[in-house]
Each structure stands twice: as structure tokens, then as C-alpha cells.
GROMACS .gro file of C-alpha atoms in nm:
model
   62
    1UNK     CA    1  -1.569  12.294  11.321
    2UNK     CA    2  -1.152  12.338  11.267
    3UNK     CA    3  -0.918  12.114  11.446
    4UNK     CA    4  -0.700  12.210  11.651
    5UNK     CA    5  -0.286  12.187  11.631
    6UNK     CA    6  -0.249  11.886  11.843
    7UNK     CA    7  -0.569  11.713  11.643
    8UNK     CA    8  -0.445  11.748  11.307
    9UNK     CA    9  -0.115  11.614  11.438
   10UNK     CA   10  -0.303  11.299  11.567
   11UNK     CA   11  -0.498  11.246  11.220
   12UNK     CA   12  -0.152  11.301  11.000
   13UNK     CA   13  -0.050  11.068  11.219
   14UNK     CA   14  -0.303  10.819  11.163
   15UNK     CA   15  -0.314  10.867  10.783
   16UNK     CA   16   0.073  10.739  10.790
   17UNK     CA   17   0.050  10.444  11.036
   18UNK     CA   18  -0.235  10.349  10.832
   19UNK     CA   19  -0.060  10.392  10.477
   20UNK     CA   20   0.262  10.177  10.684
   21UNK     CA   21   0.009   9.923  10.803
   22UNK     CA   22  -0.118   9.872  10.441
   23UNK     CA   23   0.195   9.883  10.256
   24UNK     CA   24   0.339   9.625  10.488
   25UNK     CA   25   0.122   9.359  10.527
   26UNK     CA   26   0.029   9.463  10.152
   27UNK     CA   27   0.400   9.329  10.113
   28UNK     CA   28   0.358   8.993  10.311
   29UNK     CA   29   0.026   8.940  10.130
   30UNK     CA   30   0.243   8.921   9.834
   31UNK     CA   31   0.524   8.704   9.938
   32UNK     CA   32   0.307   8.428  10.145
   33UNK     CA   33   0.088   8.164  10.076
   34UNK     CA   34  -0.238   7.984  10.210
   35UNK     CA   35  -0.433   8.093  10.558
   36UNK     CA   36  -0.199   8.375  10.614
   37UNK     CA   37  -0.235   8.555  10.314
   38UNK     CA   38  -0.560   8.603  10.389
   39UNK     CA   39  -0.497   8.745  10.706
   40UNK     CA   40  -0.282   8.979  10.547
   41UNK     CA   41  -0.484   9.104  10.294
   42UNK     CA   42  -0.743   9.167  10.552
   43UNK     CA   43  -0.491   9.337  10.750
   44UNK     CA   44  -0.361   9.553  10.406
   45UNK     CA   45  -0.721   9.656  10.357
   46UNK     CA   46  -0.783   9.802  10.678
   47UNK     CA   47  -0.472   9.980  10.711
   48UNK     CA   48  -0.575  10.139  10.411
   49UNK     CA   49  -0.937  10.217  10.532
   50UNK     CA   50  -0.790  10.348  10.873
   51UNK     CA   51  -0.571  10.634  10.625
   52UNK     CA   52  -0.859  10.686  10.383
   53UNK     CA   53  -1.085  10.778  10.671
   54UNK     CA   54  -0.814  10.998  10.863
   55UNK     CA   55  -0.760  11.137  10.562
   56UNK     CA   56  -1.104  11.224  10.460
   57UNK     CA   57  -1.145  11.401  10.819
   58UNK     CA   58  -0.845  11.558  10.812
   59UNK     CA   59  -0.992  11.739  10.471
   60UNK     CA   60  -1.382  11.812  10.606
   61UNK     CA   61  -1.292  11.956  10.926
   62UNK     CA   62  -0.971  12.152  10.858
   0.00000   0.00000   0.00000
């Protein structure tokens, strides 16, 4: 099945909010300390699953 226009806009779109997500919190997992940094990481990680699994639709359903 191929996506249409307005859905491959919405899963680029994805894939970069979810890169932005990771990167960020990716940075304040690096620069904090104790409870938060957890929270962080946990955020980082599924920012980055969010773009890995746009981005794996994006590339199946073209």
C-alpha cells in the first residue's frame, strides 16, 4: 500500500520531532545528575524509538 502526500508529510514529520526529542533530552541526560537523568534517558530513548519506527514505515510503505 503507498502513502499518500499528506501521510508521508506526517511520518517525515514524526521521524524529526522524534530525532529533536532524542537529541534533546539526550543533551540534559548528559548535563544532570540523580532521579532526573533517568527520566531523561528514558525520554532520549523513546524519542529515538518514535523516529526509528516512523522511519522504518516511511521506507515499507512508500
Amino acid at each position: 500500500m503507498s502513502l499518500s502526500q499528506a501521510q508521508k508529510n506526517y511520518w517525515t514529520g514524526a521521524i524529526v520531532v522524534g530525532a529533536v526529542i532524542a537529541v534533546l533530552f539526550g543533551i540534559l541526560a548528559g548535563n544532570s545528575a540523580g532521579g532526573n537523568q533517568t527520566a531523561y534517558i528514558g525520554a532520549a530513548v523513546v524519542g529515538g524509538v518514535i523516529a526509528v519506527g516512523s522511519l522504518i514505515v516511511l521506507l515499507t510503505r512508500r
